[in-house]
XYZ file of C-alpha atoms in Angstrom:
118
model
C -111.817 -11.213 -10.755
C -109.142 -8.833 -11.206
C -106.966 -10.435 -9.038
C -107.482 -14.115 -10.924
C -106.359 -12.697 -14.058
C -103.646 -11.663 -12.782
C -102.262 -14.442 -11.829
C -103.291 -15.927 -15.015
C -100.746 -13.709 -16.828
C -98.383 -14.729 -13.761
C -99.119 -18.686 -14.933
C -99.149 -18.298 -18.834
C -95.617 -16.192 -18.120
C -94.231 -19.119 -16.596
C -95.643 -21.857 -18.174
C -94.143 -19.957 -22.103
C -90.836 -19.772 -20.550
C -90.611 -22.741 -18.982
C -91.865 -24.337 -22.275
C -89.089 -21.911 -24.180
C -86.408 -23.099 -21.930
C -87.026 -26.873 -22.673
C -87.450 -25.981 -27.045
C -84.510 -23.676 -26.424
C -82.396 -26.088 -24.612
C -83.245 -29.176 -27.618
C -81.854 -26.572 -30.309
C -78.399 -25.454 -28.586
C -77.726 -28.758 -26.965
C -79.804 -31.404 -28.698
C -81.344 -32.934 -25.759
C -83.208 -32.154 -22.432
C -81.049 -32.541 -19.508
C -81.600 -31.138 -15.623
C -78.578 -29.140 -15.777
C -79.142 -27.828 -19.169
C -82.510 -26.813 -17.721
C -81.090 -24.947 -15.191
C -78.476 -23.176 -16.984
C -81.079 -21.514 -19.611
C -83.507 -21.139 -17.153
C -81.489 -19.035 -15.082
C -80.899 -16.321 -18.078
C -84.353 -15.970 -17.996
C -85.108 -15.499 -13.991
C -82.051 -12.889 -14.114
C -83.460 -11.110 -17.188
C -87.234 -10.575 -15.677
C -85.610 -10.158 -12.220
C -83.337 -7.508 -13.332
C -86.158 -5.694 -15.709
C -88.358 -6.344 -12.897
C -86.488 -4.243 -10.445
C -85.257 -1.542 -12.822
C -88.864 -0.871 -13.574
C -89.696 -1.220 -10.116
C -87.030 1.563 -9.469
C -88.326 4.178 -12.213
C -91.674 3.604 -11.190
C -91.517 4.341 -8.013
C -90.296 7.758 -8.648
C -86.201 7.478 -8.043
C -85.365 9.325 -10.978
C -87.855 11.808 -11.633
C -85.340 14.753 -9.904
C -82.517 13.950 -12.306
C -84.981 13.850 -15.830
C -86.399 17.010 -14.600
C -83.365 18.459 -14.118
C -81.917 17.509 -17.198
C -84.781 18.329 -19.654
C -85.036 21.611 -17.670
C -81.520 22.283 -18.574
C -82.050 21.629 -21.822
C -85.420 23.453 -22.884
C -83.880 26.458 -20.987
C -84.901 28.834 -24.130
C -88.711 27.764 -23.603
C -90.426 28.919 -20.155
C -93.869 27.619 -21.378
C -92.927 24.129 -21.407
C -91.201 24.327 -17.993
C -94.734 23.887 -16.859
C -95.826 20.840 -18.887
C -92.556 18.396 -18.058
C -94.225 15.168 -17.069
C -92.158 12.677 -14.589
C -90.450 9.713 -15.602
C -92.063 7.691 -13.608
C -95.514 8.955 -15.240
C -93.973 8.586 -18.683
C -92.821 4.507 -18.005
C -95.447 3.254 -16.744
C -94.977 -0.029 -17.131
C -96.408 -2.305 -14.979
C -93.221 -4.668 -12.453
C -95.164 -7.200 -10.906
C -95.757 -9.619 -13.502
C -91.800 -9.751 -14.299
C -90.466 -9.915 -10.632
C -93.806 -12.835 -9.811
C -92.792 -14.822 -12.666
C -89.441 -14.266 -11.851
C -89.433 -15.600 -8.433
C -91.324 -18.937 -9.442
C -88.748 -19.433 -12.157
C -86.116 -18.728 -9.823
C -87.762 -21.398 -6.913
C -88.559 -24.047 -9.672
C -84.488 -23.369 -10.721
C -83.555 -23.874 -6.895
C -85.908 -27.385 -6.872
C -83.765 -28.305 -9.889
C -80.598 -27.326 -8.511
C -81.526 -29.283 -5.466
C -82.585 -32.477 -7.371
C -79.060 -32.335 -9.527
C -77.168 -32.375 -6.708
């Protein structure tokens, strides 16, 4: 069950950008071309791609050494709250997959497009 809605959110993802890239492509250029498609559509596959992966990144723990350190350093007056510094990667916990899934599909359906156009 859990696993179906997720790949709901995965679809309805998709399916609003792809429908944001065609609207979005009729307002700067005035019509709906292939290549126009695949120009605007790329913005978006680098944008959840590249949130994807720096989320991906924090999550996973990379930079919990360096906040430590550095809000250690700076609460240096208070030795009680030495004890109750949380990780980053407990702070952002923001969930990757959906952005790096939805992502990829844009990225393949981009690819079909590019192939098509030339």
């Amino acid at each position: 069950m859990l696993e179906q809605f997720k790949r709901n959110k995965i679809f309805s993802l998709t399916t609003a950008t792809l429908l944001l890239t065609i609207i979005l492509s009729l307002l700067f250029y005035k019509e709906i071309s292939l290549l126009h498609f695949i120009n605007i559509s790329f913005y978006f596959c680098y944008a959840y791609i590249s949130i994807g992966i720096l989320l991906f990144i924090v999550n996973s723990g990379f930079f919990d050494g360096i906040s430590y350190s550095f809000r250690k350093l700076l609460r240096r007056n208070n030795r009680e709250e030495e004890e109750e510094i949380t990780p980053l990667s407990e702070i952002v916990a923001i969930p990757h997959s959906l952005l790096l899934k939805s992502g990829i599909i844009l990225v393949f359906i981009m690819c079909i497009g590019l192939v098509i156009y030339y």
